[in-house]
XYZ file of C-alpha atoms in Angstrom:
387
model
C 0.000 0.000 0.000
C 1.475 3.352 -1.060
C -0.085 6.595 0.137
C 1.328 10.069 0.782
C 4.868 8.755 0.524
C 4.268 5.779 2.853
C 4.802 2.287 1.451
C 3.445 -0.392 3.763
C 3.674 -4.057 2.796
C 3.215 -7.430 4.504
C 5.288 -9.181 1.834
C 7.733 -11.562 3.482
C 11.369 -10.688 2.936
C 13.477 -13.329 1.209
C 16.861 -13.793 2.906
C 17.754 -16.883 0.844
C 20.546 -15.018 -0.989
C 22.353 -15.143 2.379
C 21.390 -18.783 2.978
C 19.080 -17.627 5.783
C 15.397 -18.266 6.473
C 14.947 -14.891 8.189
C 16.769 -11.985 9.788
C 17.723 -13.545 13.148
C 18.723 -10.327 14.861
C 16.107 -8.506 16.926
C 15.062 -5.060 15.671
C 14.422 -4.056 19.265
C 17.056 -5.988 21.238
C 15.127 -6.610 24.432
C 16.026 -9.976 26.012
C 13.471 -12.761 25.476
C 11.840 -14.109 28.614
C 13.205 -17.538 27.645
C 16.391 -16.776 25.679
C 17.857 -19.640 23.624
C 21.145 -17.882 22.892
C 23.753 -16.736 25.384
C 27.146 -15.408 24.394
C 28.768 -15.829 27.764
C 31.786 -14.095 29.155
C 33.702 -16.888 30.839
C 34.257 -15.166 34.185
C 30.534 -14.320 34.401
C 29.282 -17.786 33.520
C 31.753 -19.233 36.049
C 30.546 -16.909 38.827
C 26.857 -17.563 38.136
C 27.441 -21.316 37.812
C 29.425 -21.410 41.057
C 26.752 -19.486 42.981
C 23.842 -21.589 41.696
C 25.753 -24.878 42.066
C 26.789 -24.066 45.634
C 23.176 -23.467 46.670
C 22.017 -26.659 44.945
C 24.802 -28.859 46.300
C 25.022 -27.574 49.875
C 21.575 -26.147 50.571
C 23.247 -23.057 52.006
C 22.182 -19.623 50.835
C 24.476 -17.706 48.500
C 23.957 -14.468 46.595
C 25.525 -12.686 43.631
C 25.329 -9.314 41.923
C 25.990 -9.035 38.180
C 27.069 -5.527 37.194
C 27.458 -3.995 33.752
C 26.673 -0.904 31.733
C 23.252 -0.584 30.075
C 23.034 -2.978 27.157
C 25.969 -5.162 28.193
C 23.764 -8.146 29.039
C 22.685 -8.051 32.705
C 19.018 -8.830 31.988
C 20.007 -11.403 29.376
C 22.313 -13.121 31.891
C 19.616 -13.246 34.582
C 16.899 -14.441 32.199
C 19.140 -17.072 30.613
C 20.100 -18.410 34.065
C 16.425 -18.449 35.025
C 15.624 -20.444 31.873
C 18.256 -23.026 32.882
C 16.649 -23.463 36.305
C 12.968 -23.207 35.486
C 12.649 -26.725 34.113
C 14.012 -28.258 37.313
C 11.328 -29.718 39.567
C 13.422 -29.372 42.726
C 13.699 -25.567 42.801
C 11.406 -22.551 42.637
C 12.393 -19.539 40.531
C 10.916 -16.035 40.600
C 11.845 -13.019 38.469
C 11.476 -9.418 39.610
C 11.859 -6.951 36.720
C 12.843 -4.086 39.028
C 12.692 -3.523 42.797
C 9.985 -0.823 42.743
C 9.672 1.322 45.841
C 10.634 -1.244 48.471
C 10.722 -4.882 49.485
C 6.912 -5.033 49.489
C 7.054 -4.496 45.707
C 9.807 -7.121 45.324
C 7.685 -9.636 47.243
C 4.596 -8.743 45.179
C 6.460 -9.226 41.876
C 7.971 -12.505 43.071
C 4.580 -13.960 44.017
C 2.964 -12.618 40.833
C 5.704 -14.262 38.760
C 5.049 -17.597 40.469
C 1.371 -17.135 39.622
C -1.930 -18.158 41.197
C -2.008 -21.625 39.608
C 1.459 -22.496 40.870
C 0.899 -21.304 44.439
C -2.484 -23.061 44.522
C -0.641 -26.221 43.424
C 1.727 -25.728 46.365
C -1.309 -25.470 48.674
C -2.600 -28.805 47.331
C 0.870 -30.333 47.810
C 0.665 -29.277 51.452
C -2.763 -30.933 51.780
C -1.409 -34.097 50.130
C 1.395 -34.181 52.672
C -1.095 -33.765 55.505
C -3.402 -36.427 54.031
C -0.607 -38.991 54.069
C -0.276 -38.475 57.828
C -3.914 -37.924 58.762
C -5.789 -40.400 56.526
C -5.491 -43.899 55.088
C -4.761 -42.475 51.642
C -1.339 -41.887 50.125
C -1.750 -39.102 47.537
C 1.462 -38.055 45.791
C 1.310 -34.552 44.369
C -1.352 -31.918 43.920
C -3.347 -33.700 41.201
C -3.798 -36.831 43.335
C -5.116 -35.007 46.416
C -7.349 -32.766 44.301
C -8.875 -35.843 42.701
C -9.560 -37.435 46.103
C -11.184 -34.212 47.343
C -13.280 -33.773 44.174
C -14.485 -37.379 44.422
C -15.425 -36.936 48.079
C -12.962 -39.557 49.301
C -11.337 -37.009 51.608
C -13.125 -33.997 53.085
C -11.370 -30.648 53.235
C -12.647 -30.345 56.808
C -10.398 -33.301 57.693
C -7.303 -31.669 56.218
C -7.604 -27.928 56.709
C -7.242 -27.694 60.532
C -4.094 -29.889 60.687
C -2.717 -28.174 57.552
C -3.079 -24.714 59.126
C -1.566 -25.980 62.387
C 1.404 -27.551 60.627
C 2.055 -24.612 58.318
C 1.726 -22.175 61.222
C 4.470 -24.092 63.028
C 6.672 -24.157 59.917
C 6.085 -20.605 58.782
C 5.565 -19.114 62.233
C 2.936 -16.901 60.607
C -0.634 -18.107 61.201
C -2.206 -15.578 58.811
C 0.068 -16.748 56.008
C -0.945 -20.355 56.733
C -4.655 -19.512 56.561
C -4.214 -17.602 53.286
C -2.336 -20.480 51.630
C -4.920 -23.061 52.670
C -7.805 -20.847 51.526
C -6.396 -20.989 47.979
C -8.162 -24.348 47.563
C -11.633 -22.913 48.348
C -13.434 -21.573 45.266
C -15.350 -18.921 47.217
C -12.328 -17.423 49.003
C -9.290 -18.189 46.832
C -9.355 -14.781 45.131
C -9.239 -12.931 48.468
C -6.499 -15.291 49.691
C -4.450 -14.656 46.545
C -4.880 -10.889 46.858
C -3.640 -11.042 50.441
C -0.713 -13.329 49.539
C 0.387 -10.999 46.743
C 0.118 -7.937 48.996
C -2.540 -6.353 46.804
C -4.617 -5.500 49.841
C -8.092 -6.682 50.823
C -10.797 -5.127 52.957
C -11.191 -5.895 56.646
C -14.443 -7.817 55.962
C -12.622 -10.033 53.447
C -9.765 -10.677 55.883
C -12.349 -11.584 58.537
C -13.851 -14.147 56.159
C -10.400 -15.735 55.834
C -9.814 -15.437 59.599
C -6.747 -13.332 58.807
C -5.966 -10.663 61.375
C -3.081 -8.701 59.841
C -2.615 -6.628 56.706
C 0.317 -7.509 54.445
C 1.148 -3.920 53.620
C 4.726 -3.056 54.610
C 8.282 -4.293 54.102
C 8.479 -6.032 57.485
C 5.368 -8.103 56.789
C 6.588 -8.808 53.259
C 9.910 -10.199 54.562
C 7.940 -12.343 56.998
C 5.610 -13.616 54.242
C 8.484 -14.335 51.847
C 10.341 -16.299 54.521
C 7.159 -18.234 55.274
C 6.757 -19.075 51.579
C 10.354 -20.238 51.329
C 10.040 -22.348 54.482
C 6.843 -23.948 53.137
C 8.573 -24.849 49.875
C 11.607 -26.322 51.649
C 9.252 -28.269 53.952
C 7.581 -29.759 50.865
C 10.920 -31.009 49.543
C 12.116 -28.247 47.234
C 15.878 -27.703 47.458
C 16.044 -23.940 47.012
C 14.257 -20.737 46.061
C 15.935 -18.485 43.476
C 14.980 -14.813 43.135
C 16.302 -12.787 40.194
C 16.063 -9.024 40.838
C 16.783 -7.035 37.685
C 17.455 -3.307 37.281
C 18.497 -3.036 40.923
C 20.038 0.341 40.079
C 16.537 1.844 40.231
C 16.847 1.969 44.043
C 19.029 5.031 43.439
C 15.853 6.886 42.413
C 14.292 6.295 45.839
C 14.584 8.743 48.695
C 17.523 8.059 51.010
C 15.133 6.782 53.672
C 13.291 4.424 51.285
C 16.566 3.171 49.779
C 17.927 2.352 53.229
C 14.642 0.680 54.209
C 14.730 -1.484 51.072
C 18.345 -2.536 51.633
C 17.683 -3.231 55.320
C 14.714 -5.415 54.373
C 16.874 -7.402 51.953
C 19.536 -7.712 54.652
C 16.966 -9.041 57.108
C 15.718 -11.445 54.447
C 19.226 -12.833 53.954
C 19.806 -13.029 57.725
C 16.558 -14.934 58.257
C 17.255 -17.362 55.420
C 20.748 -18.768 55.722
C 19.688 -21.860 53.829
C 17.751 -22.561 50.641
C 17.810 -19.040 49.198
C 19.712 -17.519 46.285
C 19.336 -13.858 45.320
C 20.821 -12.789 41.965
C 20.859 -9.048 41.282
C 21.465 -7.174 38.041
C 22.796 -3.681 38.769
C 24.564 -0.783 37.050
C 28.154 -0.581 38.358
C 28.007 3.037 39.536
C 24.974 2.342 41.749
C 26.535 -0.828 43.106
C 29.681 1.101 44.001
C 27.544 3.560 45.982
C 25.782 0.688 47.765
C 29.157 -0.880 48.570
C 30.505 2.354 50.037
C 27.398 3.485 51.930
C 25.521 0.349 53.000
C 28.123 -2.094 54.282
C 25.641 -4.170 56.256
C 23.841 -5.048 53.019
C 26.702 -5.282 50.533
C 28.804 -7.479 52.839
C 26.083 -10.113 52.719
C 26.393 -10.422 48.937
C 28.961 -13.108 48.397
C 30.407 -11.796 45.165
C 30.186 -9.217 42.409
C 30.942 -10.093 38.807
C 31.171 -7.459 36.069
C 30.060 -7.795 32.453
C 32.640 -6.197 30.160
C 32.167 -4.818 26.621
C 32.467 -7.573 24.005
C 35.773 -8.308 22.302
C 36.098 -8.970 18.566
C 36.140 -12.738 19.135
C 33.008 -12.503 21.280
C 31.232 -10.475 18.584
C 32.075 -13.189 16.008
C 30.721 -15.837 18.386
C 27.554 -13.850 19.129
C 26.773 -13.260 15.440
C 27.422 -16.915 14.586
C 25.115 -18.061 17.384
C 22.301 -15.905 16.015
C 22.891 -16.941 12.386
C 23.246 -20.710 12.732
C 19.653 -21.553 13.837
C 18.180 -19.851 10.717
C 20.640 -21.119 8.113
C 19.294 -23.251 5.259
C 22.597 -23.607 3.471
C 24.482 -25.805 5.918
C 27.178 -23.164 6.211
C 28.731 -22.149 9.522
C 30.640 -19.121 10.720
C 29.834 -15.432 10.421
C 28.967 -15.323 6.669
C 27.388 -13.335 5.042
C 29.189 -10.881 7.338
C 32.931 -10.437 6.970
C 35.379 -10.013 9.826
C 36.099 -6.465 8.656
C 32.387 -5.618 8.814
C 32.003 -7.020 12.314
C 35.103 -5.157 13.458
C 33.426 -1.988 12.175
C 30.276 -2.970 14.110
C 32.409 -3.520 17.208
C 33.954 -0.090 16.814
C 30.584 1.622 16.374
C 28.920 -0.263 19.250
C 31.925 -0.083 21.584
C 31.266 -3.727 22.399
C 27.765 -3.083 23.733
C 25.828 -6.271 23.011
C 22.499 -4.483 22.554
C 24.050 -2.142 19.976
C 25.815 -4.996 18.171
C 22.518 -6.842 17.662
C 20.633 -3.704 16.591
C 23.307 -2.697 14.066
C 23.612 -6.225 12.616
C 19.843 -6.352 12.153
C 19.825 -3.104 10.185
C 22.918 -4.035 8.145
C 21.407 -7.353 7.052
C 18.223 -5.639 5.817
C 20.243 -2.935 4.060
C 22.345 -5.562 2.280
C 19.138 -7.316 1.206
C 17.762 -4.112 -0.311
C 21.071 -3.530 -2.124
C 20.989 -7.159 -3.414
C 24.398 -7.902 -1.902
C 25.530 -11.474 -1.221
C 28.376 -10.627 1.109
C 27.992 -7.858 3.660
C 31.032 -5.619 3.368
C 32.059 -2.596 5.374
C 30.519 -0.211 2.803
C 26.999 -1.433 3.617
C 27.681 -1.065 7.330
C 28.987 2.469 6.839
C 25.849 3.393 4.862
C 23.665 2.124 7.686
C 25.553 4.024 10.380
C 25.571 7.236 8.324
C 21.815 6.987 7.757
C 21.060 6.955 11.491
């Protein structure tokens, strides 16, 4: 469609002259939620692997902060690590896109990322565990106990009182126990979920759940998070992983709120010396300020690892990793790009991974329009000059 100088078309672009099925580079290089590609920097992958492996193998808590300039891959590193862990049945993983205005927001995002269905499944797992001790049945997992309840073989009234008692002892938070158990009741599960995610419910709704406290500040959020972690460990999970991205946004908080947030995280780490792993993504300048001003918090982070700008070899590897999955020619390597072109890209991007991907995406399309077969430096220069 051409109108007033605009030409809009849905015609699929043919990248076969490059031996490619499509342009593999993102036009807007925002990390996928489940990234398939990771061009790792060895010292970073070693630090992340060591932290995660230590928690899994020892059960002891360990934490890590990944620093790097904007676009150097902090979010990508956290999301790729999350994707490696999410398929494991022995751990629980939550992602927090940014810390918000305090730990209450971090807790809310963590629970929201787990989702209602998952936390309700955990509630059924608790009831299954109780049923094995309190009844003649031996349900394994949430589906088995739900089936027995739906068929009337086991009454909820048999399970709920001992479940609340047991969870109250484990979590040391009776209101949290009541909210979790109420997730299995159709008429109250929405209120229970709103309370558990710190969204706030009215006094009358809390009364219906027999919940006495409001989950509306950082102290209560730390208590609820610890209760959730203890419940999961009690049910046999090995660890809880929390990925907190864009941690540098705490610098936008008032001094009082920033200190409150960091103190809450410190208390969280102090109260959970086992089964917890916090991985932060943070801009280096903010992390340096935290290190210099908030020793009590920063000293509890086991290690900092810094993402550096990419080298030429890492740019070659990154481009090859993006190209190979969409090749239909059987070729390998960086073709249709040349080394000289990618060195120009490296120079223009200053090794920033987000810029490398964005520039490569535009260069490939420009070369297609110019009917090139090999992407030389001239095409790359045209693209950069046109920006």
